[in-house]
XYZ file of C-alpha atoms in Angstrom:
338
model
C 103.943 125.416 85.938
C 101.807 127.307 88.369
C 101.547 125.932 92.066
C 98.044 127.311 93.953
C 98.597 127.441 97.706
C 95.167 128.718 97.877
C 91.911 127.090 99.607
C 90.567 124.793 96.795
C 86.865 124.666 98.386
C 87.085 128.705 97.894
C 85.099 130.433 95.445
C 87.332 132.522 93.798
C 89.193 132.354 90.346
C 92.548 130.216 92.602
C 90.175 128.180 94.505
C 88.479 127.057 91.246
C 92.048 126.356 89.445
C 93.555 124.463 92.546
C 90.487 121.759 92.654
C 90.751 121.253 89.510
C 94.555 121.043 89.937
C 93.557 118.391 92.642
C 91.341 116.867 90.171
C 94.059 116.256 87.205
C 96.471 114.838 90.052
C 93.797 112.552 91.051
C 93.061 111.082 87.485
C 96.653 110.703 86.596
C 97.718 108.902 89.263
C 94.757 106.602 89.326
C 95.537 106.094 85.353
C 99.277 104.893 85.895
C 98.547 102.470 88.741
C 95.119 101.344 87.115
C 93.177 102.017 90.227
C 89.654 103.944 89.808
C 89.532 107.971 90.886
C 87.180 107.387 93.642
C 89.460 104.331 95.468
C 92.763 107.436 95.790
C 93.164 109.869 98.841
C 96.279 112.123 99.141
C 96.996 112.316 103.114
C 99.225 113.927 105.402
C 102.498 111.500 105.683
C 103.515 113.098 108.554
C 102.981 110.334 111.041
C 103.599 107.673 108.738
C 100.476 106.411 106.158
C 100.779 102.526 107.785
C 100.417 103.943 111.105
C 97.640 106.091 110.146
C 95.990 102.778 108.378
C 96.767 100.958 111.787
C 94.500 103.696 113.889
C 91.787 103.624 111.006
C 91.489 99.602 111.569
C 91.683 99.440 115.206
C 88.774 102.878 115.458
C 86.440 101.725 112.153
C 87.170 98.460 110.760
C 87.520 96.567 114.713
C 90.649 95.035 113.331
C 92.533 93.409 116.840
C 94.662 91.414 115.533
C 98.161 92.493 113.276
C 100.524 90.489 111.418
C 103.824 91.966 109.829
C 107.641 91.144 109.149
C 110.734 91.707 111.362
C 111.638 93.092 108.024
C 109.482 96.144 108.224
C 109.712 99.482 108.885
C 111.866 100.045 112.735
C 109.576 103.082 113.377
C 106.534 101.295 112.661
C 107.271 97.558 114.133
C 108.209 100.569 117.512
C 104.410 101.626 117.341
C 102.848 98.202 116.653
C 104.724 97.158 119.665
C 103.507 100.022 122.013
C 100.613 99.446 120.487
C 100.263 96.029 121.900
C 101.725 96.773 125.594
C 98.494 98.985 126.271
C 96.151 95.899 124.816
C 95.180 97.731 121.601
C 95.937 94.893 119.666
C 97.843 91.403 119.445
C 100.875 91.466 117.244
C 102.215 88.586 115.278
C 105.298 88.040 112.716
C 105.169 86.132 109.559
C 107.397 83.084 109.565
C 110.175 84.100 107.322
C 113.421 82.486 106.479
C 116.748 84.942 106.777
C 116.138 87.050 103.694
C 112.776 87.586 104.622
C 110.880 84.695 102.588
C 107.297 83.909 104.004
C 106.150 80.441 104.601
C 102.804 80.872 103.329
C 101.617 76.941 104.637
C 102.809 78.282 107.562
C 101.073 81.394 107.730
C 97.786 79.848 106.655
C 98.084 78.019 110.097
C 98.688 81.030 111.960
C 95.629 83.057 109.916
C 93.794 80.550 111.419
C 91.024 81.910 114.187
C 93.286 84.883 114.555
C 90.225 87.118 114.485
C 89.497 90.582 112.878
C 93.018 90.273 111.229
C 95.554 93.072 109.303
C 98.573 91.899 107.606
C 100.662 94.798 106.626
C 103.947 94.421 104.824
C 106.467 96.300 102.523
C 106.453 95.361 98.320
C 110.077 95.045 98.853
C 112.354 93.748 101.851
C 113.242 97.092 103.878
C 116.879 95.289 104.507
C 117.281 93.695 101.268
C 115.013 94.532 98.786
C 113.125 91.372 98.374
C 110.139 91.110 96.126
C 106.853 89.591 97.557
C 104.836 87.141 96.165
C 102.280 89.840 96.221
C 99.437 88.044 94.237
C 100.039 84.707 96.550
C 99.909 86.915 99.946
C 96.739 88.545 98.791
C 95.268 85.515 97.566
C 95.841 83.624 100.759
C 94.573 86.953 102.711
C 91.281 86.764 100.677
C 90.651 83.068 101.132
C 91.442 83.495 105.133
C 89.486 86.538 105.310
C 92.414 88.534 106.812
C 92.652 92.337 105.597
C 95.992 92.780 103.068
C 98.161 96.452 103.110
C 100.741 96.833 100.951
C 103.015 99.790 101.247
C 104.875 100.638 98.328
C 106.971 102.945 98.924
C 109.880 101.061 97.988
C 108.534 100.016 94.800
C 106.961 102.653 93.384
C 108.470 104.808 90.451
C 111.144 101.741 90.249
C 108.514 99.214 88.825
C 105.320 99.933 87.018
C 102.629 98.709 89.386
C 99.304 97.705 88.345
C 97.442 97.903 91.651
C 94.321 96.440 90.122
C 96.306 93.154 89.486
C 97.807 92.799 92.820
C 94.236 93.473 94.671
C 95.187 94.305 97.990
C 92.857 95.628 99.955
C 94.686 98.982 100.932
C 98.044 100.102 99.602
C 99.842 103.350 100.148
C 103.298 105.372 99.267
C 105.027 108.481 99.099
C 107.558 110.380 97.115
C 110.826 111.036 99.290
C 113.025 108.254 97.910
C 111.657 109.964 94.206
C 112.945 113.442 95.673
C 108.945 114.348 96.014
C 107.625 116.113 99.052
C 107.767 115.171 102.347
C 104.405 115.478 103.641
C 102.187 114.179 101.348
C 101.089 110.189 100.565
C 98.781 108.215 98.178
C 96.356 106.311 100.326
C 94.332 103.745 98.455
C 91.235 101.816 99.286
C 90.143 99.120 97.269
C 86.222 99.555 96.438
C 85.682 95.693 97.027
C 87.292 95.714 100.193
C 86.089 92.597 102.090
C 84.349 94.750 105.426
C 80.887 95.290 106.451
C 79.267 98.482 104.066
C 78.917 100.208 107.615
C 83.051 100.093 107.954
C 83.619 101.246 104.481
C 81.105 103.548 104.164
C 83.056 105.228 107.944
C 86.642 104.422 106.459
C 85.830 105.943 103.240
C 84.447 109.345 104.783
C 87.369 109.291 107.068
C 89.664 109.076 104.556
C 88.107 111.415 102.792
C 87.845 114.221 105.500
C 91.617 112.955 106.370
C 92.862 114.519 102.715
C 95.489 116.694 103.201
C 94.676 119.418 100.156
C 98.378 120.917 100.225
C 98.158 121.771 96.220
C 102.023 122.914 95.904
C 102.603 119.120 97.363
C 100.281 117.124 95.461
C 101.559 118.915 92.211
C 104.719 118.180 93.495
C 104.557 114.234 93.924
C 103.196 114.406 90.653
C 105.762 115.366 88.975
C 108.439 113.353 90.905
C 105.661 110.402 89.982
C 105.807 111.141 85.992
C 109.997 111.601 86.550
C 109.999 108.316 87.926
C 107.744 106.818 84.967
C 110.342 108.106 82.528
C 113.222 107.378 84.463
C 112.161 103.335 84.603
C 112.154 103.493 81.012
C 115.416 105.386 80.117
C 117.123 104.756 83.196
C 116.365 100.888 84.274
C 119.289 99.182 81.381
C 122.192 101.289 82.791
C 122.044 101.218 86.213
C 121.059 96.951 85.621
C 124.698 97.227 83.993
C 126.571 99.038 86.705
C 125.049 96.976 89.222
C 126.136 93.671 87.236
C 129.436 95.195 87.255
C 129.336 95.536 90.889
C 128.470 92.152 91.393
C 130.935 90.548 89.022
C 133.737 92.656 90.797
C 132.959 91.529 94.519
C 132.841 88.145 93.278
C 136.383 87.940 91.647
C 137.912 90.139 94.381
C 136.176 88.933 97.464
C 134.245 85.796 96.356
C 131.141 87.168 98.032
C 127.675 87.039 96.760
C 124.870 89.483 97.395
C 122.152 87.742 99.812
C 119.581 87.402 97.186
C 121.979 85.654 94.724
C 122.570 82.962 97.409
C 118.585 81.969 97.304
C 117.849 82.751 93.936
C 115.194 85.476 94.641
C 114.263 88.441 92.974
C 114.528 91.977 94.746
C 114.775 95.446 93.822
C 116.991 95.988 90.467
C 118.545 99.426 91.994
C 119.911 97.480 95.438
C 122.598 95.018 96.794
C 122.668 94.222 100.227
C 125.665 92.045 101.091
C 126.832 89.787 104.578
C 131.031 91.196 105.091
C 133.298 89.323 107.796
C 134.440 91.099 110.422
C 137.614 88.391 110.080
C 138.043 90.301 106.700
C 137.419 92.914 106.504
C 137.169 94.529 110.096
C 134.686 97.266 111.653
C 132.758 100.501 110.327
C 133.029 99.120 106.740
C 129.872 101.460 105.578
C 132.419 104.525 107.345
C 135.382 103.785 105.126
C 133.113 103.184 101.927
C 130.979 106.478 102.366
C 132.437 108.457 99.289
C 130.215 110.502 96.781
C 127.971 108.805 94.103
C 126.879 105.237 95.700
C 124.778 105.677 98.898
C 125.855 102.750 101.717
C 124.687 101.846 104.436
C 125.055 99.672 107.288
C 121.727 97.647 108.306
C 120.688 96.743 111.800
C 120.298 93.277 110.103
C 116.436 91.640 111.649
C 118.125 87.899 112.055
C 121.877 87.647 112.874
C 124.440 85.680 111.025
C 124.596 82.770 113.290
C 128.323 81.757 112.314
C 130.170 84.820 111.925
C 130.639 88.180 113.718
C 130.292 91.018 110.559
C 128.342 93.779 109.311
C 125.487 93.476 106.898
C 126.042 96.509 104.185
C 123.500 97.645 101.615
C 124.397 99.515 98.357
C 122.081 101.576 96.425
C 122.446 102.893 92.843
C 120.916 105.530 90.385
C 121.160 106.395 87.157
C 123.791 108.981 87.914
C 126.743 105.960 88.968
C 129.637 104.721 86.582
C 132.223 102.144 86.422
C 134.644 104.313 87.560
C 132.710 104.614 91.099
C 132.305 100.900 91.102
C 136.049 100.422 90.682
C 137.522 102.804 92.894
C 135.128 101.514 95.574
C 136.480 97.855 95.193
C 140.089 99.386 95.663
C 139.239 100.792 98.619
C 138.067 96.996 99.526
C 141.069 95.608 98.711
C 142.987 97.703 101.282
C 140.701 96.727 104.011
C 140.862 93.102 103.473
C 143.338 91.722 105.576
């Protein structure tokens, strides 16, 4: 495949062939996520596409009012926060129980005469991969008249999203969890987008001067877009069965249960995020279990295990990770436990 690095809006032979490389981008994209060509924008990710929405609806829309989750994003609940010590805007959190369920009766009340209003949240739990009631949140957004962004960047290329479904009123992602590039995002802007015409008519020719046209990039995400399609398909079975495996293991070995399991709840299929005891199993548990093959992680946890002092640990899995992993993993357990 040929990449053009060349000025699209030039009039040569390249500038021709990279607009139109633009162009093909454009409609595929908008095909797979069932979104229209004209509501897609590919922007610089370098400062973050929520935080970039977050200027946009503060400077155009008049937004001064932002809800999110303690859930979300450390580098962007950081900005929000600056954001409201120099009285750009007042910041609220969703009421959430400790896996990140929202109370929508409860945040009904609090939509209440809470003004030009953003709610921006993650598709899935940044701790522990909780789904969102997506259609609920946007439903209750529309009927309080409170703006909805959804960023999808945990989602997308693991599920196949129908954007036109969900109907939030912006939604964005980007590639590096697919192995895409790293400066380059889908921004999208839904054409019945509940603001005055003057707003979207000043949003949408932002956005539009905002495009980023990096063509090796955009080709780029493309591809890792159209991998990820594939990879749902082939992919989505086996690594469902290692992670069952996982699961069954940890709870005849350790008799512990993933924190979704304990509510019920649906989250991402490729994560596990589990609660360990520092009674049994000690300190730097995500140290002793970094080997090759499963990525872990220790999370800086948003609400604290009230009874007992521990670690909160998240696994992740691919399509590359056996049994074998799995089980050599757990006997490294075994010799922590005390």
């Amino acid at each position: 495949m040929h990449e053009y690095f060349s000025n699209p809006n030039d009039f040569h032979e390249k500038g021709r062939a990279a607009k139109a490389k633009i162009a093909k981008s454009r409609n595929f994209f908008a095909e797979s996520l069932n979104v229209q060509v004209n509501e897609l924008y590919f922007l610089n990710d370098a400062i973050s596409q929520t935080k970039l929405l977050i200027d946009y609806s503060i400077l155009i829309i008049g937004i001064n009012h932002i809800f999110t989750s303690v859930f979300e994003d450390q580098s962007v609940l950081n900005y929000l926060k600056v954001l409201e010590q120099n009285n750009k805007i007042r910041l609220s959190f969703v009421p959430e129980n400790t896996i990140g369920e929202i109370n929508l009766n409860k945040l009904k009340e609090l939509f209440n005469n809470s003004g030009a209003t953003l709610l921006s949240l993650s598709h899935a739990n940044e701790h522990n991969g909780l789904l969102l009631p997506v259609k609920d949140i946007q439903q209750l957004c529309r009927n309080s008249k409170v703006l909805f962004h959804l960023n999808l960047k945990s989602t997308i290329g693991k599920y196949n999203i129908d954007i036109h479904k969900i109907k939030p009123d912006f939604a964005s992602f980007d590639f590096i969890s697919q192995y895409g590039p790293k400066n380059i995002g889908v921004f999208f802007l839904n054409q019945s987008v509940n603001i005055t015409d003057g707003s979207f008519h000043s949003l949408k020719n932002t956005l539009k001067n905002s495009e980023k046209i990096d063509i090796s990039s955009i080709t780029s995400m493309s591809r890792a877009f159209f991998n990820s399609i594939n990879s749902i398909q082939k992919n989505q079975k086996q690594i469902k069965s290692i992670k069952e495996h996982f699961i069954s293991e940890f709870i005849d070995n350790f008799n512990l249960n993933h924190l979704l399991s304990l509510y019920h709840k649906e989250g991402l299929y490729s994560v596990l995020c589990y609660f360990f005891p520092q009674k049994q199993f000690g300190n730097y548990i995500a140290e002793k279990l970094d080997i090759n093959g499963i990525a872990v992680g220790k999370i800086n946890y948003p609400k604290k295990n009230q009874t007992e002092k521990g670690e909160y640990i998240r696994f992740s899995f691919s399509k590359h990770n056996t049994i074998k992993e799995i089980d050599f993993m757990i006997d490294i357990l075994k010799k922590m436990k005390k």
